Amino acid sequence: MFLSVGVRVEANVEALNMVETAGNYGKHRRVPYLIEEDGKLKTVYVPALSGESLAHAYQEHLVKEALGLDLPVCDDCKRNEFYKSMNKVHLKKKVDPIPDDPKKIEEAIVRACVVEDVGGFLYAEKPPVRRSSAFQVSYALPVKSVALFATSEPQLHARHAQMDASSKKGNASEQMIYYVETGTALYGFTFNLDLDAIGVSAITSEPILDKSEIKGRREASLKALFRMLSSGQFGAKLSRFFPVGGITELVVAVTEHPFVVTSPIYDDYIERTERRLKVLESLGEDYLLVVADSGKVPEEALKEAMDYLGEKGAF
Amino acid sequence: MVPLTLFLKVHIRPSGIVALRSLPQSKMRTALRYVPPTTLIGAIAYPLFHVVGNRAETAYERKTFRSKAESIIELFEWVTVKTQGKPKLYGSLLKINTVYRGKAQSAVTSFPFAVLYGEGDYSMTAVYLISEETLSKSTYNLRDVERAAWGMTRLGSRESVVSVEEVTSGKTKVRDANEATTAYAFPFKGFDVSGRGTLQSIVDWRSGIGDYSKAKRVVMFYPERTVTVRGELSVAEVNGEVIVLAP
């Protein structure tokens, strides 16, 4: 089974994804939005969140959910340091001595850690072993129709330190001003989860784990997504810049094989997703489509999708 | 009697960015502006394997290893793409500070990508010409390949999520011509081209896509809108649009 979620989230005055510091100025991640003016292309930079940022948050939630279900998580991932068995140093913590056979390496990693099973890894030694992530996240970008209303605005802050003559060093100031660039936008992003990839070898295509553990891991993966979206716990600087807003719309599609909802950055994404799923139905494939807009809250839509997957025996 | 060739025409909507690394690369990473055929084959390989219950990604033979996507390249006689809207290459500078084993480290890097995001309609249309003979001998049928086309999830990296908005299939005839007007990418070799576009050196998928370390390269011309191509051409018409194949 394959799950695809399109999310629209309103985030005012947020600092969810920062890049580059220039002195005391912390910049928000931005992407160019191209507009045509007088026959010429013009670039406007709008705030954005990278897929990596959202993926990191999802994996943090996955750690918690997996541990809550008594599933294995390696020490690196428990600390939310997602090195993912990238070299011998990290792999040795899971299997020592390291086998020569890539199948055995993959098996050891998958057995030892839910996060590397679901989130993939790249062991960059000899022999190299790779496993693609079972989940995919797009960038979160301002919805196209209102992208020009998105802003990146620096907010001035001041740090204070009380200093007397004995503690003053050089010409250090008692006040230090700094800026945090905050973004305000209605963001849209897509999240996909391939449940059939969990617990199955990316080399032999055979299950590495028994059915019950695979189902447990699928449940953890779904709960992690539910928790991440419901709690709004993704991105940086949540302690002082928790975004004002929340999920405004959400669409969930569950299909037998891969299918991606139309990106929520387009205004017609719900209608187009529905029409595209009808085509899959004509090809003989079952599907579920749930929309959370004015009549349903996101949690209800996500629960409906989880119930459907439960009925289908996915977990 | 000229045999007919199956085709699939796949209309793709990006979710804003397409991150494709140009290979080989050094610390100074560069991104591809346009989607190469190798990526299009990889994009359809994953859902195609999924349809038949195959989860394998990497094939190991003694000390060599290759992408499993290579196992389906024989299915395709030609693969190309049309891009609506000119992608812009962009990458924020990233300052990375880490503490690793007690040592503070700092580095500046960038992960550039192609941005297909703006007021206009940014989309891509991929065309796959399928060898009916190879397909009939394979474990797949046309319905599988069509369903796989609907299931393309990303182009390259896992952040480059796309949705397939329309899939049409049919049959076409590959024929010779002296002139053609096309919006689809074609190999830039011995042709006279009128119109604007971008040249991009990419891996020639026909020499294999499992390992790029010694792969042959080919220069492709990616038109902006349409261009007129003159020379000894091999062309095919797919739903009213012309594609130019390798000479």
Coordinates of C-alpha atoms in Angstrom, one line a residue, chain A residues 2 19-20 30 32-36 45 51-52 89-90 102 128-130 132 136-139 141-142 144 192 194 196-197 200 202-203 205 256-258 260-262 266 268 272 276 279-280 283 285, chain B residues 13-17 46-47 50-51 53-58 60 65 86 88 90 92-95 100-101 113 115 117-122 143 147 150-154 158-159 161-165:
Chain A
F2 CA 1.1 3.6 -0.7
V19 CA 20.2 29.0 6.2
E20 CA 23.3 31.2 6.1
R30 CA 14.2 31.0 0.3
P32 CA 13.0 32.0 -6.4
Y33 CA 9.5 32.5 -7.7
L34 CA 9.4 33.6 -11.3
I35 CA 7.0 36.3 -12.5
E36 CA 6.6 38.0 -15.8
Y45 CA 12.4 35.3 -3.4
G51 CA 12.3 18.5 2.3
E52 CA 15.3 17.6 4.4
V89 CA 32.5 3.5 12.5
H90 CA 28.7 3.8 12.7
P102 CA 26.0 -6.5 1.1
P128 CA 28.7 0.1 -0.8
V129 CA 25.1 -0.6 0.3
R130 CA 22.2 1.7 -0.3
S132 CA 16.2 4.3 -0.7
Q136 CA 9.5 11.2 0.4
V137 CA 8.9 14.8 1.3
S138 CA 8.8 17.7 -1.2
Y139 CA 9.9 21.3 -0.3
L141 CA 6.6 26.3 -0.8
P142 CA 4.1 29.1 -0.7
K144 CA 1.3 29.7 -6.0
N192 CA 4.6 10.0 0.4
D194 CA 5.6 3.4 0.6
D196 CA 5.4 -2.1 1.1
A197 CA 9.1 -1.1 1.3
V200 CA 11.8 -5.8 2.9
A202 CA 16.2 -3.6 -1.4
I203 CA 18.7 -6.2 -2.7
S205 CA 13.3 -8.1 -2.6
E256 CA -2.2 -0.2 -3.9
H257 CA 0.8 1.0 -5.9
P258 CA 2.6 4.4 -6.0
V260 CA 1.2 11.0 -5.7
V261 CA -1.5 13.6 -4.9
T262 CA -1.3 16.8 -7.0
Y266 CA -1.7 24.4 -7.0
D268 CA -6.9 22.8 -8.1
R272 CA -7.2 17.0 -9.9
R276 CA -6.7 11.1 -11.4
V279 CA -8.5 6.8 -13.8
L280 CA -6.7 4.3 -11.4
L283 CA -7.6 0.3 -14.2
E285 CA -7.3 -0.4 -8.5
Chain B
R13 CA 3.6 18.4 -12.6
P14 CA 6.5 19.3 -10.3
S15 CA 6.1 20.3 -6.6
G16 CA 8.4 23.3 -7.2
I17 CA 11.9 21.9 -7.4
Y46 CA 10.4 2.2 -9.3
P47 CA 6.6 2.0 -9.8
H50 CA 6.3 -2.1 -7.4
V51 CA 3.4 -3.2 -9.6
G53 CA 6.0 -6.9 -6.3
N54 CA 9.8 -6.4 -6.9
R55 CA 11.5 -4.2 -4.2
A56 CA 15.1 -4.6 -5.4
E57 CA 17.1 -1.5 -6.1
T58 CA 20.7 -2.7 -6.5
Y60 CA 25.4 -7.1 -7.1
F65 CA 27.0 -3.3 -8.4
K86 CA 12.6 27.6 -18.2
K88 CA 16.1 28.4 -12.8
Y90 CA 19.3 28.0 -7.4
S92 CA 21.3 28.6 -0.8
L93 CA 24.7 28.7 0.7
L94 CA 24.6 26.5 3.8
K95 CA 26.8 27.0 6.8
Y100 CA 31.9 15.5 16.0
R101 CA 33.8 13.4 18.5
F113 CA 18.5 22.5 -7.8
V115 CA 13.3 25.6 -9.7
Y117 CA 8.0 27.5 -9.6
G118 CA 6.5 30.7 -10.6
E119 CA 3.5 32.5 -12.1
G120 CA 3.5 30.5 -15.3
D121 CA 2.6 26.9 -15.8
Y122 CA 5.7 24.8 -15.1
R143 CA -1.1 -2.1 -18.6
R147 CA 0.0 2.0 -14.3
W150 CA 0.7 7.0 -13.2
G151 CA 2.8 6.0 -10.2
M152 CA 5.9 8.1 -10.9
T153 CA 6.7 9.8 -7.6
R154 CA 9.9 11.7 -8.0
R158 CA 13.5 12.3 -2.8
E159 CA 12.7 16.0 -2.5
V161 CA 8.3 14.9 -5.7
V162 CA 6.1 15.1 -8.8
S163 CA 2.6 14.1 -9.7
V164 CA 1.5 12.5 -13.0
E165 CA -1.5 14.4 -14.2

